[in-house]
PDB file of C-alpha atoms in Angstrom:
ATOM      1  CA  UNK A   1      -0.675   8.632  20.244  1.00 83.00           C
ATOM      2  CA  UNK A   2       1.256   5.682  18.779  1.00 91.00           C
ATOM      3  CA  UNK A   3       1.958   4.422  15.271  1.00 92.00           C
ATOM      4  CA  UNK A   4      -0.013   1.267  16.062  1.00 91.00           C
ATOM      5  CA  UNK A   5      -3.066   3.373  16.929  1.00 91.00           C
ATOM      6  CA  UNK A   6      -2.579   5.393  13.758  1.00 90.00           C
ATOM      7  CA  UNK A   7      -2.430   2.223  11.639  1.00 89.00           C
ATOM      8  CA  UNK A   8      -5.591   0.860  13.268  1.00 91.00           C
ATOM      9  CA  UNK A   9      -7.428   4.128  12.655  1.00 90.00           C
ATOM     10  CA  UNK A  10      -6.281   4.228   9.021  1.00 89.00           C
ATOM     11  CA  UNK A  11      -7.436   0.631   8.559  1.00 89.00           C
ATOM     12  CA  UNK A  12     -10.895   1.595   9.860  1.00 90.00           C
ATOM     13  CA  UNK A  13     -11.099   4.696   7.656  1.00 90.00           C
ATOM     14  CA  UNK A  14      -9.928   3.083   4.408  1.00 91.00           C
ATOM     15  CA  UNK A  15     -11.301   0.326   2.231  1.00 90.00           C
ATOM     16  CA  UNK A  16      -9.421  -1.342  -0.621  1.00 89.00           C
ATOM     17  CA  UNK A  17     -11.322  -3.432  -3.156  1.00 89.00           C
ATOM     18  CA  UNK A  18      -9.621  -5.529  -5.821  1.00 87.00           C
ATOM     19  CA  UNK A  19     -11.928  -6.626  -8.612  1.00 83.00           C
ATOM     20  CA  UNK A  20     -11.557  -9.556 -10.980  1.00 82.00           C
ATOM     21  CA  UNK A  21     -10.968  -7.102 -13.812  1.00 82.00           C
ATOM     22  CA  UNK A  22      -7.766  -5.928 -12.089  1.00 81.00           C
ATOM     23  CA  UNK A  23      -9.247  -2.637 -10.911  1.00 85.00           C
ATOM     24  CA  UNK A  24      -8.253  -1.533  -7.418  1.00 84.00           C
ATOM     25  CA  UNK A  25     -10.671   0.840  -5.696  1.00 87.00           C
ATOM     26  CA  UNK A  26      -9.510   2.965  -2.782  1.00 87.00           C
ATOM     27  CA  UNK A  27     -12.172   4.468  -0.526  1.00 88.00           C
ATOM     28  CA  UNK A  28     -11.309   6.788   2.355  1.00 88.00           C
ATOM     29  CA  UNK A  29     -14.013   7.831   4.802  1.00 85.00           C
ATOM     30  CA  UNK A  30     -12.971  10.833   6.855  1.00 85.00           C
ATOM     31  CA  UNK A  31     -15.204  13.784   7.789  1.00 82.00           C
ATOM     32  CA  UNK A  32     -13.132  16.293   5.786  1.00 85.00           C
ATOM     33  CA  UNK A  33     -13.823  15.823   2.021  1.00 85.00           C
ATOM     34  CA  UNK A  34     -10.529  17.444   0.928  1.00 89.00           C
ATOM     35  CA  UNK A  35      -8.534  15.247   3.304  1.00 89.00           C
ATOM     36  CA  UNK A  36     -10.418  12.188   2.083  1.00 88.00           C
ATOM     37  CA  UNK A  37      -9.454  12.861  -1.557  1.00 89.00           C
ATOM     38  CA  UNK A  38      -5.863  13.718  -0.616  1.00 90.00           C
ATOM     39  CA  UNK A  39      -5.480  10.502   1.372  1.00 91.00           C
ATOM     40  CA  UNK A  40      -6.822   8.354  -1.493  1.00 89.00           C
ATOM     41  CA  UNK A  41      -4.414  10.015  -3.955  1.00 90.00           C
ATOM     42  CA  UNK A  42      -1.527   9.585  -1.505  1.00 91.00           C
ATOM     43  CA  UNK A  43      -2.243   5.840  -1.305  1.00 89.00           C
ATOM     44  CA  UNK A  44      -2.017   5.765  -5.112  1.00 87.00           C
ATOM     45  CA  UNK A  45       1.329   7.604  -5.091  1.00 88.00           C
ATOM     46  CA  UNK A  46       2.705   5.211  -2.491  1.00 88.00           C
ATOM     47  CA  UNK A  47       1.525   2.214  -4.524  1.00 83.00           C
ATOM     48  CA  UNK A  48       3.347   3.527  -7.604  1.00 79.00           C
ATOM     49  CA  UNK A  49       6.612   4.070  -5.717  1.00 79.00           C
ATOM     50  CA  UNK A  50       6.323   0.644  -4.072  1.00 77.00           C
ATOM     51  CA  UNK A  51       5.855  -1.069  -7.420  1.00 74.00           C
ATOM     52  CA  UNK A  52       8.874   0.787  -8.824  1.00 70.00           C
ATOM     53  CA  UNK A  53      11.016  -0.442  -5.942  1.00 67.00           C
ATOM     54  CA  UNK A  54       9.828  -4.050  -6.435  1.00 66.00           C
ATOM     55  CA  UNK A  55      10.083  -3.993 -10.215  1.00 61.00           C
ATOM     56  CA  UNK A  56      13.753  -5.007 -10.297  1.00 64.00           C
ATOM     57  CA  UNK A  57      13.238  -7.492 -13.121  1.00 69.00           C
ATOM     58  CA  UNK A  58      15.820  -9.582 -14.930  1.00 74.00           C
ATOM     59  CA  UNK A  59      15.933  -6.941 -17.682  1.00 75.00           C
ATOM     60  CA  UNK A  60      16.647  -4.264 -15.050  1.00 80.00           C
ATOM     61  CA  UNK A  61      19.511  -6.297 -13.688  1.00 82.00           C
ATOM     62  CA  UNK A  62      20.932  -6.788 -17.193  1.00 85.00           C
ATOM     63  CA  UNK A  63      20.660  -3.059 -17.905  1.00 86.00           C
ATOM     64  CA  UNK A  64      22.512  -2.242 -14.683  1.00 88.00           C
ATOM     65  CA  UNK A  65      25.210  -4.788 -15.494  1.00 91.00           C
ATOM     66  CA  UNK A  66      25.833  -3.394 -19.012  1.00 93.00           C
ATOM     67  CA  UNK A  67      25.655   0.169 -17.703  1.00 92.00           C
ATOM     68  CA  UNK A  68      28.441  -0.631 -15.231  1.00 94.00           C
ATOM     69  CA  UNK A  69      30.509  -2.416 -17.914  1.00 94.00           C
ATOM     70  CA  UNK A  70      30.199   0.485 -20.373  1.00 93.00           C
ATOM     71  CA  UNK A  71      32.086   2.954 -18.172  1.00 93.00           C
ATOM     72  CA  UNK A  72      35.390   1.071 -18.030  1.00 95.00           C
ATOM     73  CA  UNK A  73      35.000   0.027 -21.709  1.00 94.00           C
ATOM     74  CA  UNK A  74      34.633   3.680 -22.706  1.00 94.00           C
ATOM     75  CA  UNK A  75      37.750   4.597 -20.688  1.00 95.00           C
ATOM     76  CA  UNK A  76      39.759   1.763 -22.265  1.00 94.00           C
ATOM     77  CA  UNK A  77      38.648   2.856 -25.754  1.00 94.00           C
ATOM     78  CA  UNK A  78      39.773   6.425 -25.028  1.00 94.00           C
ATOM     79  CA  UNK A  79      43.102   5.169 -23.689  1.00 94.00           C
ATOM     80  CA  UNK A  80      43.615   3.016 -26.797  1.00 93.00           C
ATOM     81  CA  UNK A  81      42.954   6.021 -29.076  1.00 94.00           C
ATOM     82  CA  UNK A  82      45.398   8.190 -27.123  1.00 93.00           C
ATOM     83  CA  UNK A  83      48.057   5.462 -27.177  1.00 91.00           C
ATOM     84  CA  UNK A  84      47.647   5.078 -30.958  1.00 91.00           C
ATOM     85  CA  UNK A  85      48.027   8.842 -31.457  1.00 90.00           C
ATOM     86  CA  UNK A  86      51.278   8.886 -29.450  1.00 90.00           C
ATOM     87  CA  UNK A  87      52.816   5.827 -31.130  1.00 88.00           C
ATOM     88  CA  UNK A  88      55.013   6.323 -34.257  1.00 85.00           C
ATOM     89  CA  UNK A  89      53.468   4.768 -37.369  1.00 85.00           C
ATOM     90  CA  UNK A  90      56.624   2.837 -38.251  1.00 82.00           C
ATOM     91  CA  UNK A  91      56.950   0.766 -35.068  1.00 82.00           C
ATOM     92  CA  UNK A  92      55.542  -2.646 -34.076  1.00 86.00           C
ATOM     93  CA  UNK A  93      53.806  -0.974 -31.154  1.00 89.00           C
ATOM     94  CA  UNK A  94      51.713   0.942 -33.698  1.00 90.00           C
ATOM     95  CA  UNK A  95      50.279  -2.303 -35.135  1.00 91.00           C
ATOM     96  CA  UNK A  96      49.599  -3.491 -31.585  1.00 91.00           C
ATOM     97  CA  UNK A  97      47.900  -0.183 -30.816  1.00 92.00           C
ATOM     98  CA  UNK A  98      45.668  -0.469 -33.920  1.00 93.00           C
ATOM     99  CA  UNK A  99      44.727  -4.031 -32.966  1.00 94.00           C
ATOM    100  CA  UNK A 100      43.924  -2.955 -29.386  1.00 93.00           C
ATOM    101  CA  UNK A 101      41.888   0.027 -30.626  1.00 94.00           C
ATOM    102  CA  UNK A 102      39.813  -2.199 -32.971  1.00 96.00           C
ATOM    103  CA  UNK A 103      39.259  -4.668 -30.128  1.00 95.00           C
ATOM    104  CA  UNK A 104      38.166  -1.892 -27.716  1.00 94.00           C
ATOM    105  CA  UNK A 105      35.842  -0.406 -30.392  1.00 96.00           C
ATOM    106  CA  UNK A 106      34.218  -3.801 -31.048  1.00 96.00           C
ATOM    107  CA  UNK A 107      33.827  -4.463 -27.314  1.00 95.00           C
ATOM    108  CA  UNK A 108      32.321  -1.010 -26.723  1.00 95.00           C
ATOM    109  CA  UNK A 109      29.914  -1.466 -29.653  1.00 96.00           C
ATOM    110  CA  UNK A 110      28.739  -4.880 -28.364  1.00 95.00           C
ATOM    111  CA  UNK A 111      28.233  -3.560 -24.840  1.00 95.00           C
ATOM    112  CA  UNK A 112      26.334  -0.523 -26.163  1.00 95.00           C
ATOM    113  CA  UNK A 113      23.982  -2.734 -28.214  1.00 95.00           C
ATOM    114  CA  UNK A 114      23.392  -5.032 -25.236  1.00 93.00           C
ATOM    115  CA  UNK A 115      22.747  -2.035 -22.989  1.00 93.00           C
ATOM    116  CA  UNK A 116      20.179  -0.575 -25.412  1.00 92.00           C
ATOM    117  CA  UNK A 117      18.465  -3.971 -25.776  1.00 90.00           C
ATOM    118  CA  UNK A 118      18.285  -4.350 -21.984  1.00 87.00           C
ATOM    119  CA  UNK A 119      16.759  -0.841 -21.711  1.00 86.00           C
ATOM    120  CA  UNK A 120      14.047  -1.800 -24.197  1.00 85.00           C
ATOM    121  CA  UNK A 121      13.364  -5.082 -22.370  1.00 81.00           C
ATOM    122  CA  UNK A 122      13.194  -3.218 -19.063  1.00 76.00           C
ATOM    123  CA  UNK A 123      10.612  -0.813 -20.470  1.00 74.00           C
ATOM    124  CA  UNK A 124       8.485  -3.783 -21.595  1.00 73.00           C
ATOM    125  CA  UNK A 125       8.828  -5.659 -18.282  1.00 63.00           C
ATOM    126  CA  UNK A 126       8.073  -2.784 -15.934  1.00 59.00           C
ATOM    127  CA  UNK A 127       4.878  -3.000 -13.917  1.00 58.00           C
ATOM    128  CA  UNK A 128       2.186  -0.784 -15.286  1.00 62.00           C
ATOM    129  CA  UNK A 129      -0.468   1.054 -13.330  1.00 68.00           C
ATOM    130  CA  UNK A 130      -3.065   3.015 -15.173  1.00 68.00           C
ATOM    131  CA  UNK A 131      -5.005   5.506 -13.088  1.00 73.00           C
ATOM    132  CA  UNK A 132      -8.639   5.395 -14.182  1.00 72.00           C
ATOM    133  CA  UNK A 133      -9.758   8.229 -11.908  1.00 75.00           C
ATOM    134  CA  UNK A 134      -7.927  10.268  -9.339  1.00 78.00           C
ATOM    135  CA  UNK A 135      -9.742  10.910  -6.089  1.00 77.00           C
ATOM    136  CA  UNK A 136     -11.777  14.095  -6.008  1.00 78.00           C
ATOM    137  CA  UNK A 137     -13.416  15.874  -3.130  1.00 78.00           C
ATOM    138  CA  UNK A 138     -16.863  14.283  -2.609  1.00 75.00           C
ATOM    139  CA  UNK A 139     -19.881  16.536  -2.879  1.00 73.00           C
ATOM    140  CA  UNK A 140     -22.077  14.427  -0.590  1.00 74.00           C
ATOM    141  CA  UNK A 141     -21.260  12.555   2.598  1.00 71.00           C
ATOM    142  CA  UNK A 142     -21.043   8.805   2.128  1.00 69.00           C
ATOM    143  CA  UNK A 143     -21.813   8.196   5.781  1.00 67.00           C
ATOM    144  CA  UNK A 144     -22.968   7.965   8.415  1.00 69.00           C
ATOM    145  CA  UNK A 145     -26.564   7.439   7.277  1.00 76.00           C
ATOM    146  CA  UNK A 146     -28.290   9.799   9.712  1.00 78.00           C
ATOM    147  CA  UNK A 147     -31.822   8.756   8.770  1.00 83.00           C
ATOM    148  CA  UNK A 148     -31.021   5.108   9.404  1.00 84.00           C
ATOM    149  CA  UNK A 149     -29.355   5.956  12.709  1.00 87.00           C
ATOM    150  CA  UNK A 150     -32.472   7.899  13.858  1.00 90.00           C
ATOM    151  CA  UNK A 151     -34.832   5.049  12.900  1.00 92.00           C
ATOM    152  CA  UNK A 152     -32.703   2.349  14.567  1.00 93.00           C
ATOM    153  CA  UNK A 153     -32.236   4.463  17.716  1.00 93.00           C
ATOM    154  CA  UNK A 154     -35.986   5.111  17.926  1.00 95.00           C
ATOM    155  CA  UNK A 155     -36.810   1.403  17.540  1.00 95.00           C
ATOM    156  CA  UNK A 156     -34.226   0.370  20.154  1.00 95.00           C
ATOM    157  CA  UNK A 157     -35.539   3.013  22.583  1.00 95.00           C
ATOM    158  CA  UNK A 158     -39.128   1.830  21.999  1.00 95.00           C
ATOM    159  CA  UNK A 159     -38.191  -1.818  22.629  1.00 95.00           C
ATOM    160  CA  UNK A 160     -36.258  -0.906  25.789  1.00 95.00           C
ATOM    161  CA  UNK A 161     -39.208   1.181  27.017  1.00 94.00           C
ATOM    162  CA  UNK A 162     -41.602  -1.747  26.488  1.00 94.00           C
ATOM    163  CA  UNK A 163     -39.248  -4.145  28.300  1.00 93.00           C
ATOM    164  CA  UNK A 164     -38.877  -1.653  31.176  1.00 93.00           C
ATOM    165  CA  UNK A 165     -42.668  -1.286  31.400  1.00 91.00           C
ATOM    166  CA  UNK A 166     -43.111  -5.082  31.606  1.00 88.00           C
ATOM    167  CA  UNK A 167     -40.442  -5.357  34.293  1.00 86.00           C
ATOM    168  CA  UNK A 168     -41.984  -2.522  36.307  1.00 86.00           C
ATOM    169  CA  UNK A 169     -45.477  -4.016  36.038  1.00 85.00           C
ATOM    170  CA  UNK A 170     -44.153  -7.451  37.019  1.00 79.00           C
ATOM    171  CA  UNK A 171     -42.416  -5.926  40.055  1.00 76.00           C
ATOM    172  CA  UNK A 172     -45.612  -4.180  41.163  1.00 79.00           C
ATOM    173  CA  UNK A 173     -47.636  -7.379  40.791  1.00 76.00           C
ATOM    174  CA  UNK A 174     -45.072  -9.371  42.781  1.00 71.00           C
ATOM    175  CA  UNK A 175     -45.174  -6.839  45.636  1.00 71.00           C
ATOM    176  CA  UNK A 176     -48.970  -6.980  45.842  1.00 78.00           C
ATOM    177  CA  UNK A 177     -48.964 -10.811  45.989  1.00 77.00           C
ATOM    178  CA  UNK A 178     -47.652 -12.002  49.435  1.00 78.00           C
ATOM    179  CA  UNK A 179     -46.193 -15.276  48.049  1.00 80.00           C
ATOM    180  CA  UNK A 180     -44.366 -13.458  45.278  1.00 76.00           C
ATOM    181  CA  UNK A 181     -43.133 -10.783  47.683  1.00 75.00           C
ATOM    182  CA  UNK A 182     -41.644 -13.497  49.943  1.00 80.00           C
ATOM    183  CA  UNK A 183     -39.875 -15.121  46.951  1.00 79.00           C
ATOM    184  CA  UNK A 184     -38.604 -11.702  45.905  1.00 73.00           C
ATOM    185  CA  UNK A 185     -37.245 -11.028  49.418  1.00 79.00           C
ATOM    186  CA  UNK A 186     -35.533 -14.441  49.555  1.00 83.00           C
ATOM    187  CA  UNK A 187     -33.998 -13.902  46.143  1.00 80.00           C
ATOM    188  CA  UNK A 188     -32.500 -10.519  47.200  1.00 79.00           C
ATOM    189  CA  UNK A 189     -31.277 -12.088  50.455  1.00 84.00           C
ATOM    190  CA  UNK A 190     -29.615 -14.897  48.436  1.00 84.00           C
ATOM    191  CA  UNK A 191     -27.917 -12.361  46.173  1.00 81.00           C
ATOM    192  CA  UNK A 192     -26.513 -10.438  49.201  1.00 83.00           C
ATOM    193  CA  UNK A 193     -25.288 -13.689  50.727  1.00 79.00           C
ATOM    194  CA  UNK A 194     -23.457 -14.626  47.452  1.00 72.00           C
ATOM    195  CA  UNK A 195     -21.543 -11.321  47.486  1.00 64.00           C
TER     196      UNK A 195
END
């Protein structure tokens, strides 16, 4: 009925095991085999997306920075080329325009190289998950162990029956003995008085 109840139920139905070798095992125990496999695979998908959102490494930040700097640099380079084309070749402005164009080209080239290097570093730094096996629909039930349940239930019922038989026999003996019957009556009277 509530999200808290849903989380508690999911926690009971799922088991996560992290081994020393770095392998994470996800086990989901629901009665429906198809749902069990789908839930295990969904956990894997959510883990991948979570790691992507957390994997904002230093290389990622550098790549984003250079990506943002490339846009205005590209615009300035285009503007410098257009200004050079419109400026007469005989004027001082033309020499200024050539100088500005060379500067904008060099700046754009440096930013492009830095951007490509940051992309390569980001690819190296990104968290890596290798799926060894995707969850498949189980062919056999993993639980509950019906045979074990039957044996344990039978043993518990047998023990309770033996205890009940001893109590019943003890009660019959106490009723046949006058001293025990008087103690029994006083005990019941004491219990009524305590209520």
